[in-house]
Amino acid sequence: MSEPKHPEDLLPWYVNGTLAPEELRQVEAHLGACAHCRKEVALLKGLRERIRQAGAEAGPGALARQRLLRDIRKPARNRRPVWFPTVAIAATLVIALQAAIIASLWQSPSGTIVPLGSVPPQEAVLQVRFAPGATEAQIRAAIGEVHGRFVDGPGALGVYRIRLEGLGRDQREQIDRQVAWLRQQSPVIAHVEYE
Amino acid sequence: MQAEQTETDSAQDLLARIAQGETAALERFYDQYHARVYAFALSRLGNTADAADILNEVMLEVWRHANRFEGRSRPLTWVLGIAHHKAIDQLRRRKEPHVDVDEVDIPDDVPTAADALAGLEDAERVRQCVEKLSAAHRLVVHLAFYDDLSYPEIAVLADCPVGTVKTRMFHARQLLKRCLAGWTKISGQHRP
């Protein structure tokens, strides 16, 4: 007698609870008699749990909500009023001024200001969001520890771009070590990603 | 299932109110769905800043076009569909391939589930194994395990036949098992 076919292709959806009633009955009947598929289900349940945990830990931050509420007050692009170009130019000037002020805050010890968006593609750059309670001294210490240099930011969501001095994109092992170390600095670093 | 139906009813009601220009309804809709949209975009783009941009664009689209929701799908599927198309646009702007290819070598030999289970103990390892998947495989895994979508819903969202969804999931599981069991090296290579 041939072995019954394993319903392998249905197991992920058995685990997430979305099978149709007939498929569910089929899988449940099979699982009662198949240790192989029960182990597969155990693995898939564990995988789902890990993926959901990782998703829950990542978040856009409170500023994302404020950004949306700000943006919905803006008129839609195709309904711009006649005064829009003037306001847009003024807003651009304000942003440029803010960028210059922020760049000056993060001046390097030698006094050189790094122009925004000037990172050559071969250099290692991280995107970092700091914890709300982090002090400037803590931030400086953490970024100094990985020989980081602020090159851009903050973005609308408080994300900064930080270049790892002396590291190229091809030095992934060292970059990963620096990222892992920053991820451990939870009182200071809220989130860090390699760009 | 009843809770899911209640959530859907509530979201449909919110969308009707958003279509009338009620900001408070958009805020509640945002509270209900922003984490799902953000996680989806992050999974597709692998970059927090881009994911935040997609979240903002999706919610703006909901605000401006809530009246386009026809109730033929769940609000979650509808909103993730918007995010999916915006992520494709973003990948196009980056000049990265947006077509989800299935031309990944799937090895014949696969460890047992028991061998792979040990790998689940290390959350970072799981994250890296998922990130190593191709965009097409990662999409199916994310929608099935993070958003709990059925395979027909994933097929609609990814615009492919249900058989393709099942095949992609099957191959993704084989690759994940090999990775979790330590049969393949995690290079840490950044996406894509």
mmCIF file with all atom_site columns, C-alpha atoms in Angstrom, chain A residues 17 60 104 115 132 137-138 155 166 173 190:
data_model
loop_
_atom_site.group_PDB
_atom_site.id
_atom_site.type_symbol
_atom_site.label_atom_id
_atom_site.label_alt_id
_atom_site.label_comp_id
_atom_site.label_asym_id
_atom_site.label_entity_id
_atom_site.label_seq_id
_atom_site.pdbx_PDB_ins_code
_atom_site.Cartn_x
_atom_site.Cartn_y
_atom_site.Cartn_z
_atom_site.occupancy
_atom_site.B_iso_or_equiv
_atom_site.pdbx_formal_charge
_atom_site.auth_seq_id
_atom_site.auth_comp_id
_atom_site.auth_asym_id
_atom_site.auth_atom_id
_atom_site.pdbx_PDB_model_num
ATOM 1  C CA . GLY A 1 17  ? -5.439 29.501 10.652 1.00 0.00 ? 17  GLY A CA 1
ATOM 2  C CA . PRO A 1 60  ? 8.028  53.620 12.617 1.00 0.00 ? 60  PRO A CA 1
ATOM 3  C CA . SER A 1 104 ? 27.148 72.594 12.443 1.00 0.00 ? 104 SER A CA 1
ATOM 4  C CA . PRO A 1 115 ? 28.179 68.388 3.455  1.00 0.00 ? 115 PRO A CA 1
ATOM 5  C CA . PRO A 1 132 ? 14.002 59.550 23.092 1.00 0.00 ? 132 PRO A CA 1
ATOM 6  C CA . ALA A 1 137 ? 26.878 63.009 25.630 1.00 0.00 ? 137 ALA A CA 1
ATOM 7  C CA . GLN A 1 138 ? 25.584 59.434 25.376 1.00 0.00 ? 138 GLN A CA 1
ATOM 8  C CA . GLY A 1 155 ? 14.903 62.850 8.505  1.00 0.00 ? 155 GLY A CA 1
ATOM 9  C CA . GLY A 1 166 ? 37.656 53.976 7.571  1.00 0.00 ? 166 GLY A CA 1
ATOM 10 C CA . GLU A 1 173 ? 32.272 41.620 8.961  1.00 0.00 ? 173 GLU A CA 1
ATOM 11 C CA . ALA A 1 190 ? 16.436 52.903 19.320 1.00 0.00 ? 190 ALA A CA 1
#
